[in-house]
mmCIF file of C-alpha atoms and ligand atoms in Angstrom:
data_model
loop_
_atom_site.group_PDB
_atom_site.id
_atom_site.type_symbol
_atom_site.label_atom_id
_atom_site.label_comp_id
_atom_site.label_asym_id
_atom_site.label_seq_id
_atom_site.Cartn_x
_atom_site.Cartn_y
_atom_site.Cartn_z
ATOM 1 C CA MET A 5 50.390 -59.819 22.379
ATOM 2 C CA ARG A 6 48.841 -58.719 19.091
ATOM 3 C CA PRO A 7 48.520 -54.893 19.248
ATOM 4 C CA TYR A 8 44.956 -53.681 19.358
ATOM 5 C CA VAL A 9 44.016 -51.903 16.214
ATOM 6 C CA GLY A 10 40.284 -50.891 16.738
ATOM 7 C CA VAL A 11 37.329 -52.915 17.826
ATOM 8 C CA LEU A 12 35.981 -53.194 14.258
ATOM 9 C CA GLY A 13 39.384 -54.152 13.065
ATOM 10 C CA MET A 14 39.348 -51.150 10.582
ATOM 11 C CA ARG A 15 42.233 -48.882 9.811
ATOM 12 C CA PRO A 16 41.493 -45.168 9.772
ATOM 13 C CA ARG A 17 40.360 -43.696 6.524
ATOM 14 C CA THR A 18 42.803 -40.792 6.549
ATOM 15 C CA ALA A 19 46.009 -42.546 7.767
ATOM 16 C CA ARG A 20 47.054 -45.220 5.534
ATOM 17 C CA VAL A 21 50.769 -44.758 5.326
ATOM 18 C CA LYS A 22 52.782 -45.807 8.465
ATOM 19 C CA GLY A 23 53.700 -43.153 10.466
ATOM 20 C CA ASP A 24 50.670 -41.231 9.571
ATOM 21 C CA MET A 25 48.428 -42.816 12.083
ATOM 22 C CA PRO A 26 47.795 -40.437 15.100
ATOM 23 C CA HIS A 27 48.563 -42.128 18.516
ATOM 24 C CA LEU A 28 47.477 -41.255 21.937
ATOM 25 C CA PHE A 29 50.204 -38.978 22.564
ATOM 26 C CA ASP A 30 50.034 -36.946 19.404
ATOM 27 C CA PRO A 31 48.667 -33.583 19.685
ATOM 28 C CA LEU A 32 45.108 -32.687 18.438
ATOM 29 C CA VAL A 33 44.414 -29.279 17.053
ATOM 30 C CA ILE A 34 40.697 -28.223 16.987
ATOM 31 C CA GLY A 35 40.046 -24.709 16.049
ATOM 32 C CA ASP A 36 42.480 -22.519 17.615
ATOM 33 C CA LEU A 37 43.277 -25.091 20.581
ATOM 34 C CA ARG A 38 46.175 -27.338 20.405
ATOM 35 C CA LEU A 39 45.402 -30.251 22.848
ATOM 36 C CA PRO A 40 48.953 -31.623 23.729
ATOM 37 C CA ASN A 41 47.714 -35.310 23.702
ATOM 38 C CA ARG A 42 44.502 -37.346 23.320
ATOM 39 C CA ALA A 43 44.181 -38.836 26.921
ATOM 40 C CA TRP A 44 41.578 -36.782 28.558
ATOM 41 C CA LEU A 45 39.916 -36.738 31.856
ATOM 42 C CA SER A 46 36.129 -37.665 31.692
ATOM 43 C CA PRO A 47 33.656 -35.485 33.445
ATOM 44 C CA MET A 48 32.906 -36.868 36.946
ATOM 45 C CA CYS A 49 30.829 -35.318 39.623
ATOM 46 C CA GLN A 50 32.541 -35.156 42.974
ATOM 47 C CA TYR A 51 29.079 -35.598 44.610
ATOM 48 C CA SER A 52 30.035 -35.876 48.270
ATOM 49 C CA VAL A 53 31.977 -32.565 48.203
ATOM 50 C CA ASP A 54 29.811 -29.682 49.026
ATOM 51 C CA ALA A 55 29.996 -27.120 46.463
ATOM 52 C CA HIS A 56 27.951 -24.792 48.522
ATOM 53 C CA ASP A 57 25.749 -22.826 46.360
ATOM 54 C CA GLY A 58 27.302 -24.304 43.211
ATOM 55 C CA VAL A 59 30.753 -22.799 43.951
ATOM 56 C CA PRO A 60 33.740 -25.188 43.218
ATOM 57 C CA THR A 61 35.938 -25.839 46.269
ATOM 58 C CA ASP A 62 39.521 -26.483 46.935
ATOM 59 C CA TRP A 63 38.592 -30.263 46.464
ATOM 60 C CA HIS A 64 37.798 -29.393 42.752
ATOM 61 C CA LEU A 65 41.045 -27.542 42.423
ATOM 62 C CA VAL A 66 43.012 -30.561 43.754
ATOM 63 C CA HIS A 67 41.048 -33.206 41.855
ATOM 64 C CA LEU A 68 41.201 -31.422 38.450
ATOM 65 C CA GLY A 69 44.718 -29.928 39.249
ATOM 66 C CA SER A 70 46.263 -33.263 39.907
ATOM 67 C CA ARG A 71 44.897 -34.748 36.718
ATOM 68 C CA ALA A 72 46.563 -31.837 34.917
ATOM 69 C CA ALA A 73 49.655 -32.395 36.716
ATOM 70 C CA GLY A 74 49.443 -36.109 35.829
ATOM 71 C CA GLY A 75 49.410 -35.195 32.068
ATOM 72 C CA PHE A 76 45.808 -35.324 30.804
ATOM 73 C CA GLY A 77 45.634 -33.180 27.725
ATOM 74 C CA LEU A 78 42.250 -32.012 28.425
ATOM 75 C CA VAL A 79 40.793 -31.878 32.036
ATOM 76 C CA MET A 80 36.950 -31.698 31.871
ATOM 77 C CA SER A 81 35.103 -30.505 34.806
ATOM 78 C CA GLU A 82 32.070 -32.457 36.235
ATOM 79 C CA ALA A 83 28.455 -31.925 35.011
ATOM 80 C CA THR A 84 28.066 -28.239 36.081
ATOM 81 C CA ALA A 85 24.601 -26.877 36.342
ATOM 82 C CA ILE A 86 23.432 -23.786 34.355
ATOM 83 C CA ALA A 87 20.765 -23.043 36.933
ATOM 84 C CA PRO A 88 20.247 -23.964 40.664
ATOM 85 C CA GLU A 89 17.364 -26.413 39.625
ATOM 86 C CA GLY A 90 19.597 -27.974 37.122
ATOM 87 C CA ARG A 91 21.814 -29.507 39.727
ATOM 88 C CA ILE A 92 21.704 -33.366 40.194
ATOM 89 C CA SER A 93 22.047 -32.784 43.959
ATOM 90 C CA LEU A 94 22.301 -29.751 46.162
ATOM 91 C CA ARG A 95 26.059 -30.265 46.393
ATOM 92 C CA ASP A 96 26.749 -29.971 42.761
ATOM 93 C CA THR A 97 28.869 -27.143 41.024
ATOM 94 C CA GLY A 98 27.310 -24.455 38.987
ATOM 95 C CA LEU A 99 27.969 -21.753 36.748
ATOM 96 C CA TRP A 100 25.207 -19.066 37.034
ATOM 97 C CA ASN A 101 26.754 -16.386 39.214
ATOM 98 C CA ASP A 102 30.045 -14.348 39.511
ATOM 99 C CA GLU A 103 31.239 -16.173 42.482
ATOM 100 C CA GLN A 104 31.180 -19.496 40.659
ATOM 101 C CA GLU A 105 32.843 -17.826 37.664
ATOM 102 C CA ARG A 106 35.623 -16.522 39.877
ATOM 103 C CA ALA A 107 36.236 -19.973 41.534
ATOM 104 C CA TRP A 108 36.414 -21.699 38.256
ATOM 105 C CA ALA A 109 38.962 -19.086 36.868
ATOM 106 C CA ARG A 110 41.297 -20.054 39.631
ATOM 107 C CA ILE A 111 40.922 -23.732 38.691
ATOM 108 C CA VAL A 112 41.501 -23.033 35.013
ATOM 109 C CA ASP A 113 44.619 -21.053 35.655
ATOM 110 C CA PHE A 114 46.137 -23.921 37.602
ATOM 111 C CA VAL A 115 45.321 -26.312 34.872
ATOM 112 C CA HIS A 116 46.731 -24.134 32.168
ATOM 113 C CA GLY A 117 49.823 -23.764 34.305
ATOM 114 C CA GLN A 118 50.332 -27.617 34.083
ATOM 115 C CA GLY A 119 50.138 -27.371 30.248
ATOM 116 C CA SER A 120 46.683 -28.970 29.950
ATOM 117 C CA ALA A 121 43.642 -27.653 28.277
ATOM 118 C CA ALA A 122 40.481 -26.939 30.632
ATOM 119 C CA GLY A 123 37.040 -28.081 29.730
ATOM 120 C CA ILE A 124 33.652 -27.479 31.435
ATOM 121 C CA GLN A 125 30.606 -29.690 30.957
ATOM 122 C CA LEU A 126 27.463 -27.659 31.131
ATOM 123 C CA SER A 127 24.434 -29.458 32.130
ATOM 124 C CA HIS A 128 20.897 -29.249 33.338
ATOM 125 C CA ALA A 129 19.604 -32.406 35.171
ATOM 126 C CA GLY A 130 15.975 -32.056 34.349
ATOM 127 C CA ARG A 131 13.970 -34.910 35.895
ATOM 128 C CA LYS A 132 17.043 -36.333 37.355
ATOM 129 C CA ALA A 133 17.599 -33.432 39.528
ATOM 130 C CA SER A 134 17.052 -33.024 43.367
ATOM 131 C CA THR A 135 18.539 -36.362 44.406
ATOM 132 C CA PRO A 136 20.060 -37.179 47.565
ATOM 133 C CA PRO A 137 23.805 -36.334 48.057
ATOM 134 C CA MET A 138 26.161 -39.153 47.720
ATOM 135 C CA LEU A 139 27.238 -39.410 51.489
ATOM 136 C CA PRO A 140 28.016 -42.476 53.683
ATOM 137 C CA GLY A 141 24.708 -43.723 55.273
ATOM 138 C CA VAL A 142 22.460 -41.700 53.044
ATOM 139 C CA ASP A 143 19.723 -43.568 51.080
ATOM 140 C CA LEU A 144 20.327 -42.709 47.452
ATOM 141 C CA ARG A 145 17.050 -43.839 46.179
ATOM 142 C CA GLY A 146 14.213 -41.304 45.342
ATOM 143 C CA SER A 147 14.125 -37.560 45.190
ATOM 144 C CA VAL A 148 14.652 -35.080 47.979
ATOM 145 C CA PRO A 149 11.377 -33.398 48.799
ATOM 146 C CA GLU A 150 10.967 -29.820 48.796
ATOM 147 C CA SER A 151 10.551 -29.756 52.627
ATOM 148 C CA GLU A 152 14.160 -31.019 52.844
ATOM 149 C CA GLY A 153 15.908 -28.574 50.554
ATOM 150 C CA GLY A 154 14.900 -30.423 47.313
ATOM 151 C CA TRP A 155 12.926 -28.852 44.523
ATOM 152 C CA GLN A 156 10.363 -29.401 41.975
ATOM 153 C CA THR A 157 12.113 -30.907 38.793
ATOM 154 C CA VAL A 158 11.160 -30.254 35.307
ATOM 155 C CA ALA A 159 11.324 -32.342 32.000
ATOM 156 C CA PRO A 160 9.939 -32.304 28.616
ATOM 157 C CA SER A 161 6.870 -34.548 29.875
ATOM 158 C CA ALA A 162 5.514 -35.203 33.288
ATOM 159 C CA LEU A 163 7.181 -38.692 33.285
ATOM 160 C CA ALA A 164 9.074 -39.835 36.179
ATOM 161 C CA VAL A 165 12.208 -42.022 36.407
ATOM 162 C CA PRO A 166 11.065 -45.080 38.386
ATOM 163 C CA GLY A 167 11.453 -44.344 42.074
ATOM 164 C CA GLN A 168 11.910 -40.393 41.523
ATOM 165 C CA ALA A 169 9.490 -37.541 41.890
ATOM 166 C CA THR A 170 7.362 -36.697 38.857
ATOM 167 C CA PRO A 171 8.697 -33.765 37.060
ATOM 168 C CA ARG A 172 6.650 -30.782 35.946
ATOM 169 C CA GLU A 173 6.316 -30.412 32.147
ATOM 170 C CA LEU A 174 8.293 -27.395 30.921
ATOM 171 C CA PRO A 175 6.037 -24.870 29.323
ATOM 172 C CA LEU A 176 7.265 -23.271 26.108
ATOM 173 C CA ALA A 177 8.238 -19.986 27.800
ATOM 174 C CA GLU A 178 10.496 -21.899 30.147
ATOM 175 C CA ILE A 179 12.291 -23.832 27.307
ATOM 176 C CA GLY A 180 13.380 -20.344 25.994
ATOM 177 C CA GLN A 181 14.920 -19.601 29.600
ATOM 178 C CA VAL A 182 16.676 -22.876 29.471
ATOM 179 C CA VAL A 183 18.424 -21.942 26.223
ATOM 180 C CA GLU A 184 19.227 -18.488 27.641
ATOM 181 C CA GLN A 185 20.750 -20.230 30.798
ATOM 182 C CA PHE A 186 23.119 -22.255 28.649
ATOM 183 C CA ARG A 187 24.022 -19.169 26.607
ATOM 184 C CA ASP A 188 24.780 -17.177 29.869
ATOM 185 C CA ALA A 189 26.873 -20.105 31.301
ATOM 186 C CA ALA A 190 28.807 -20.356 28.039
ATOM 187 C CA ALA A 191 29.740 -16.570 28.234
ATOM 188 C CA ARG A 192 30.802 -17.212 31.867
ATOM 189 C CA ALA A 193 32.975 -20.161 30.964
ATOM 190 C CA ASP A 194 34.621 -18.133 28.420
ATOM 191 C CA ARG A 195 35.287 -15.138 30.728
ATOM 192 C CA ALA A 196 36.650 -17.977 33.253
ATOM 193 C CA GLY A 197 39.235 -18.987 30.744
ATOM 194 C CA PHE A 198 37.923 -22.399 29.638
ATOM 195 C CA ASP A 199 39.194 -23.795 26.422
ATOM 196 C CA VAL A 200 36.341 -26.333 25.846
ATOM 197 C CA ILE A 201 32.657 -26.396 26.500
ATOM 198 C CA GLU A 202 31.132 -29.785 26.418
ATOM 199 C CA LEU A 203 27.145 -29.726 26.545
ATOM 200 C CA HIS A 204 25.842 -32.678 28.404
ATOM 201 C CA ALA A 205 23.105 -34.303 26.232
ATOM 202 C CA ALA A 206 23.701 -37.842 27.588
ATOM 203 C CA HIS A 207 22.899 -40.086 30.598
ATOM 204 C CA GLY A 208 19.231 -39.178 30.924
ATOM 205 C CA TYR A 209 19.689 -35.497 31.772
ATOM 206 C CA LEU A 210 17.450 -32.709 30.401
ATOM 207 C CA LEU A 211 18.707 -32.458 26.913
ATOM 208 C CA HIS A 212 18.815 -36.144 26.614
ATOM 209 C CA GLN A 213 15.182 -36.254 27.889
ATOM 210 C CA PHE A 214 14.255 -34.168 25.031
ATOM 211 C CA LEU A 215 15.973 -36.357 22.509
ATOM 212 C CA SER A 216 14.593 -39.712 23.559
ATOM 213 C CA PRO A 217 10.793 -40.716 22.681
ATOM 214 C CA LEU A 218 10.737 -42.556 25.800
ATOM 215 C CA SER A 219 10.873 -39.383 27.904
ATOM 216 C CA ASN A 220 9.476 -36.879 25.494
ATOM 217 C CA HIS A 221 5.779 -37.154 24.822
ATOM 218 C CA ARG A 222 5.240 -33.587 23.795
ATOM 219 C CA GLU A 223 3.002 -32.784 21.006
ATOM 220 C CA ASP A 224 4.348 -29.144 20.299
ATOM 221 C CA ALA A 225 7.471 -27.949 18.301
ATOM 222 C CA TYR A 226 9.792 -29.744 20.729
ATOM 223 C CA GLY A 227 8.302 -33.308 20.773
ATOM 224 C CA GLY A 228 7.066 -36.052 18.352
ATOM 225 C CA SER A 229 9.306 -36.334 15.195
ATOM 226 C CA PHE A 230 13.116 -36.700 15.298
ATOM 227 C CA ASN A 231 13.375 -33.064 14.053
ATOM 228 C CA ARG A 232 11.124 -31.745 16.855
ATOM 229 C CA ARG A 233 13.054 -33.912 19.565
ATOM 230 C CA ILE A 234 16.417 -32.565 18.510
ATOM 231 C CA ARG A 235 15.280 -28.967 18.377
ATOM 232 C CA LEU A 236 16.227 -27.981 21.960
ATOM 233 C CA VAL A 237 19.715 -29.329 21.621
ATOM 234 C CA LEU A 238 20.093 -27.571 18.246
ATOM 235 C CA GLU A 239 18.861 -24.202 19.896
ATOM 236 C CA VAL A 240 21.205 -24.684 22.797
ATOM 237 C CA VAL A 241 24.060 -25.316 20.459
ATOM 238 C CA GLU A 242 23.278 -22.183 18.273
ATOM 239 C CA ALA A 243 22.921 -19.923 21.413
ATOM 240 C CA VAL A 244 26.169 -21.119 22.840
ATOM 241 C CA ARG A 245 28.009 -20.712 19.651
ATOM 242 C CA GLU A 246 26.794 -17.027 19.598
ATOM 243 C CA VAL A 247 28.808 -16.296 22.760
ATOM 244 C CA TRP A 248 31.583 -19.010 22.548
ATOM 245 C CA PRO A 249 34.370 -17.945 20.367
ATOM 246 C CA VAL A 250 34.519 -19.445 17.050
ATOM 247 C CA GLY A 251 38.053 -20.667 17.603
ATOM 248 C CA LYS A 252 37.202 -22.471 20.849
ATOM 249 C CA PRO A 253 36.090 -26.116 20.662
ATOM 250 C CA LEU A 254 32.468 -27.133 21.385
ATOM 251 C CA PHE A 255 31.803 -30.757 22.308
ATOM 252 C CA VAL A 256 28.448 -32.419 22.875
ATOM 253 C CA ARG A 257 28.201 -35.667 24.892
ATOM 254 C CA LEU A 258 25.624 -38.122 23.584
ATOM 255 C CA SER A 259 24.199 -41.290 24.770
ATOM 256 C CA ALA A 260 24.529 -43.259 21.453
ATOM 257 C CA THR A 261 21.634 -45.436 22.586
ATOM 258 C CA ASP A 262 19.172 -45.863 25.389
ATOM 259 C CA TRP A 263 19.753 -49.660 25.079
ATOM 260 C CA ILE A 264 15.811 -49.960 25.072
ATOM 261 C CA GLU A 265 13.643 -50.795 22.063
ATOM 262 C CA GLY A 266 11.650 -47.768 20.824
ATOM 263 C CA GLY A 267 14.228 -45.364 22.481
ATOM 264 C CA TRP A 268 17.150 -43.027 21.380
ATOM 265 C CA ASP A 269 19.454 -45.117 19.153
ATOM 266 C CA LEU A 270 22.719 -45.096 16.977
ATOM 267 C CA GLU A 271 21.059 -44.176 13.868
ATOM 268 C CA GLN A 272 19.371 -41.035 15.398
ATOM 269 C CA SER A 273 22.733 -40.247 17.008
ATOM 270 C CA LYS A 274 24.480 -40.169 13.654
ATOM 271 C CA ALA A 275 21.737 -38.117 12.079
ATOM 272 C CA LEU A 276 21.951 -35.641 15.022
ATOM 273 C CA GLY A 277 25.783 -35.596 14.564
ATOM 274 C CA GLN A 278 25.305 -34.391 11.071
ATOM 275 C CA GLU A 279 23.080 -31.534 12.299
ATOM 276 C CA LEU A 280 25.682 -30.703 15.032
ATOM 277 C CA LYS A 281 28.502 -30.525 12.451
ATOM 278 C CA ARG A 282 26.487 -28.110 10.499
ATOM 279 C CA ARG A 283 26.234 -25.924 13.579
ATOM 280 C CA HIS A 284 29.929 -25.791 14.329
ATOM 281 C CA VAL A 285 30.213 -28.630 16.998
ATOM 282 C CA ASP A 286 33.685 -29.879 16.823
ATOM 283 C CA LEU A 287 33.556 -33.279 18.514
ATOM 284 C CA ILE A 288 30.930 -35.769 19.864
ATOM 285 C CA ASP A 289 31.989 -37.543 23.156
ATOM 286 C CA VAL A 290 30.116 -40.696 22.694
ATOM 287 C CA SER A 291 28.730 -42.586 25.873
ATOM 288 C CA SER A 292 25.481 -44.484 26.109
ATOM 289 C CA GLY A 293 22.635 -45.137 28.435
ATOM 290 C CA GLY A 294 21.287 -43.476 31.547
ATOM 291 C CA LEU A 295 17.781 -42.490 30.490
ATOM 292 C CA LEU A 296 15.976 -45.575 32.118
ATOM 293 C CA PRO A 297 17.142 -48.695 33.714
ATOM 294 C CA ALA A 298 18.238 -51.097 30.804
ATOM 295 C CA GLN A 299 19.958 -54.316 30.182
ATOM 296 C CA ILE A 300 23.654 -53.380 29.457
ATOM 297 C CA THR A 301 26.481 -55.677 29.373
ATOM 298 C CA ALA A 302 29.245 -53.280 30.249
ATOM 299 C CA GLU A 303 32.523 -55.092 29.270
ATOM 300 C CA PRO A 304 35.889 -53.405 28.482
ATOM 301 C CA LEU A 305 35.700 -50.991 25.438
ATOM 302 C CA TYR A 306 31.930 -51.829 25.100
ATOM 303 C CA GLN A 307 31.250 -48.215 23.959
ATOM 304 C CA VAL A 308 34.079 -47.887 21.491
ATOM 305 C CA PRO A 309 31.971 -49.146 18.458
ATOM 306 C CA PHE A 310 29.627 -46.212 19.052
ATOM 307 C CA ALA A 311 32.372 -43.766 18.989
ATOM 308 C CA HIS A 312 33.409 -45.370 15.585
ATOM 309 C CA GLN A 313 30.051 -45.383 14.116
ATOM 310 C CA VAL A 314 29.258 -41.844 15.124
ATOM 311 C CA ARG A 315 32.702 -40.756 13.989
ATOM 312 C CA PHE A 316 32.032 -41.977 10.285
ATOM 313 C CA GLY A 317 28.264 -41.629 10.324
ATOM 314 C CA ALA A 318 28.320 -37.979 11.433
ATOM 315 C CA GLY A 319 31.572 -37.051 9.892
ATOM 316 C CA LEU A 320 32.808 -35.489 13.054
ATOM 317 C CA PRO A 321 35.761 -36.288 15.445
ATOM 318 C CA THR A 322 34.631 -38.324 18.453
ATOM 319 C CA SER A 323 35.995 -39.302 21.706
ATOM 320 C CA ALA A 324 35.687 -42.763 23.167
ATOM 321 C CA VAL A 325 34.823 -43.453 26.807
ATOM 322 C CA GLY A 326 33.952 -46.391 29.155
ATOM 323 C CA LEU A 327 36.026 -49.080 30.669
ATOM 324 C CA VAL A 328 39.219 -47.931 28.930
ATOM 325 C CA VAL A 329 42.031 -49.039 31.212
ATOM 326 C CA SER A 330 45.183 -49.909 29.614
ATOM 327 C CA PRO A 331 47.646 -47.755 27.593
ATOM 328 C CA ALA A 332 47.731 -50.138 24.703
ATOM 329 C CA GLU A 333 43.845 -50.139 24.525
ATOM 330 C CA ALA A 334 43.556 -46.365 24.636
ATOM 331 C CA ASP A 335 46.370 -45.993 21.867
ATOM 332 C CA GLY A 336 44.739 -48.704 19.755
ATOM 333 C CA ILE A 337 41.433 -46.751 19.921
ATOM 334 C CA VAL A 338 43.182 -43.686 18.385
ATOM 335 C CA ALA A 339 45.509 -45.436 16.187
ATOM 336 C CA GLY A 340 42.725 -47.839 14.929
ATOM 337 C CA GLY A 341 40.502 -44.825 13.889
ATOM 338 C CA ASP A 342 37.846 -45.624 16.253
ATOM 339 C CA ALA A 343 37.988 -42.179 17.863
ATOM 340 C CA ASP A 344 40.260 -39.196 17.897
ATOM 341 C CA ALA A 345 40.661 -39.127 21.693
ATOM 342 C CA VAL A 346 39.968 -41.191 24.776
ATOM 343 C CA MET A 347 38.202 -40.035 28.042
ATOM 344 C CA LEU A 348 39.176 -41.940 31.091
ATOM 345 C CA GLY A 349 36.873 -42.003 34.021
ATOM 346 C CA ARG A 350 37.356 -44.414 36.957
ATOM 347 C CA GLU A 351 40.789 -45.408 35.929
ATOM 348 C CA ALA A 352 41.796 -41.645 36.216
ATOM 349 C CA LEU A 353 40.360 -41.504 39.738
ATOM 350 C CA ARG A 354 42.514 -44.581 40.576
ATOM 351 C CA HIS A 355 45.571 -43.222 38.875
ATOM 352 C CA PRO A 356 45.706 -39.434 38.566
ATOM 353 C CA TYR A 357 49.091 -39.657 36.768
ATOM 354 C CA TRP A 358 48.020 -42.306 34.121
ATOM 355 C CA PRO A 359 49.268 -40.392 31.170
ATOM 356 C CA GLN A 360 52.812 -40.418 32.588
ATOM 357 C CA MET A 361 52.600 -44.167 33.344
ATOM 358 C CA ALA A 362 50.934 -44.611 29.919
ATOM 359 C CA ALA A 363 53.715 -42.813 27.899
ATOM 360 C CA ARG A 364 56.232 -44.910 29.603
ATOM 361 C CA SER A 365 54.469 -48.099 28.924
ATOM 362 C CA LEU A 366 54.103 -47.059 25.201
ATOM 363 C CA SER A 367 57.704 -46.111 25.145
ATOM 364 C CA GLN A 368 56.666 -42.356 24.486
ATOM 365 C CA PRO A 369 58.740 -39.356 25.866
ATOM 366 C CA THR A 370 57.312 -38.135 29.243
ATOM 367 C CA GLN A 371 58.626 -34.591 28.638
ATOM 368 C CA GLY A 372 55.650 -32.124 29.037
ATOM 369 C CA LEU A 373 53.669 -34.903 31.094
ATOM 370 C CA VAL A 374 55.732 -34.680 34.321
ATOM 371 C CA PRO A 375 55.447 -31.450 36.320
ATOM 372 C CA ASP A 376 58.790 -29.397 36.538
ATOM 373 C CA PRO A 377 59.199 -29.914 40.214
ATOM 374 C CA TYR A 378 58.987 -33.767 39.782
ATOM 375 C CA PHE A 379 61.269 -33.917 36.598
ATOM 376 C CA ARG A 380 64.490 -34.546 38.261
ATOM 377 C CA SER A 381 63.788 -37.077 40.900
ATOM 378 C CA THR A 382 67.523 -37.080 42.003
ATOM 379 C CA PRO A 383 68.106 -34.482 44.784
ATOM 380 C CA ARG A 384 71.072 -32.092 43.927
ATOM 381 C CA ASP A 385 73.163 -33.028 46.967
HETATM 382 C C1 LIG B 13 32.069 -40.664 40.135
HETATM 383 C C2 LIG B 13 31.579 -40.506 38.868
HETATM 384 C C3 LIG B 13 30.930 -39.357 38.374
HETATM 385 C C4 LIG B 13 30.548 -39.111 37.132
HETATM 386 N N1 LIG B 13 29.807 -37.907 36.769
HETATM 387 C C5 LIG B 13 29.713 -37.547 35.428
HETATM 388 C C6 LIG B 13 29.358 -36.292 35.074
HETATM 389 O O1 LIG B 13 29.364 -35.342 35.787
HETATM 390 N N2 LIG B 13 29.072 -36.187 33.633
HETATM 391 C C7 LIG B 13 29.158 -37.159 32.790
HETATM 392 O O2 LIG B 13 28.961 -36.965 31.564
HETATM 393 N N3 LIG B 13 29.486 -38.464 33.193
HETATM 394 C C8 LIG B 13 29.817 -38.653 34.382
HETATM 395 N N4 LIG B 13 30.296 -39.873 34.728
HETATM 396 C C9 LIG B 13 30.544 -40.830 33.793
HETATM 397 C C10 LIG B 13 32.030 -40.824 33.210
HETATM 398 O O3 LIG B 13 32.268 -39.676 32.779
HETATM 399 C C11 LIG B 13 32.159 -42.026 32.301
HETATM 400 O O4 LIG B 13 31.646 -41.828 31.160
HETATM 401 C C12 LIG B 13 32.063 -43.415 32.922
HETATM 402 O O5 LIG B 13 32.510 -43.457 34.262
HETATM 403 C C13 LIG B 13 32.562 -44.452 32.154
HETATM 404 O O6 LIG B 13 34.071 -44.324 31.970
HETATM 405 P P1 LIG B 13 35.011 -45.155 32.828
HETATM 406 O O7 LIG B 13 34.844 -46.610 32.644
HETATM 407 O O8 LIG B 13 36.372 -44.830 32.347
HETATM 408 O O9 LIG B 13 34.821 -44.741 34.146
HETATM 409 C C14 LIG B 13 30.651 -40.205 36.151
HETATM 410 C C15 LIG B 13 31.368 -41.283 36.549
HETATM 411 C C16 LIG B 13 31.672 -41.424 37.916
HETATM 412 C C17 LIG B 13 32.445 -42.748 38.181
#
């Protein structure tokens, strides 16, 4: 089979000599952090597990811990809310109080013990908050009313996602509070020992709602022109950078496109990427969609070209995500110069030890990927 060398068939700009090309199992140094490889766990909410009052549980320890034991170079937490009303559902994790900070620190310690880096995705769900928990038999449509434990959602404009409750438009003073909540959560993430923060500005959540002209109809300093729509994201980045040590990597997850005419698109993503680079963001994690229902043909590697375009359009490292399954494909994305790392979602749920399997299949050493207690599979006697 012909080796996969990047979806656009382009070779990387910086690696023309054979042997120079980075591969999936090469380390990546960002700031003061050395990531042992470029196969990373994508953030995934564990919806049906009740993180009571936003406190991660033993399930989160085992879920994230087993991916660290499996060899993922970076283990990214699920979308973790910066405030109670920023949760997608009542059962989501958060990082706005001491109890949550302590619970995350325990998980971070375990992940570090396995040789992996620990990342946390900080998020506010905006108008996509207060949704029903994903439990068997629960109707997932619509919003949970306040009478049943839900809450009034907020957004840049009072525009509902079809089928969900209409959000309240955030007044200017409350936008400032959101920035403060991101800053506070970032300081807590540092104290808990996380190595990487990823700001969730994708999939139709609050920061993405500000970016897209389809969800942001404001006429003040936070809406209208491109510069005004990106203002909140930039303010959040600047606030987070004030408390997040300069040597620690800061990522932003973007939806490269809404897949809808007149919405957020690739050109705006590239332009935003340039602004993020100026504000010391280290990597853009490139996803797509999620703002409103759209026509998307999701086929293997379908988002990889976006990661490539943003990488060269913004001049920043990127990670690629979305229907990446095989080791050869993942390695080809990195070696082909489409992205600097690959995030695995559902395939990592199916195979927690994916990196070990991938290394074997790519004839790479598994040392450092296999936990010490498993390294010798032959019993002593
Ligand atoms: C159960 C589940 C939960 C998810 N939760 C999040 C999340 O918290 N934050 C996020 O940015 N993406 C989330 N995603 C999207 C994944 O991170 C990933 O981008 C998507 O699944 C595509 O990658 P895949 O094809 O490898 O699964 C979730 C996906 C799944 C399947």
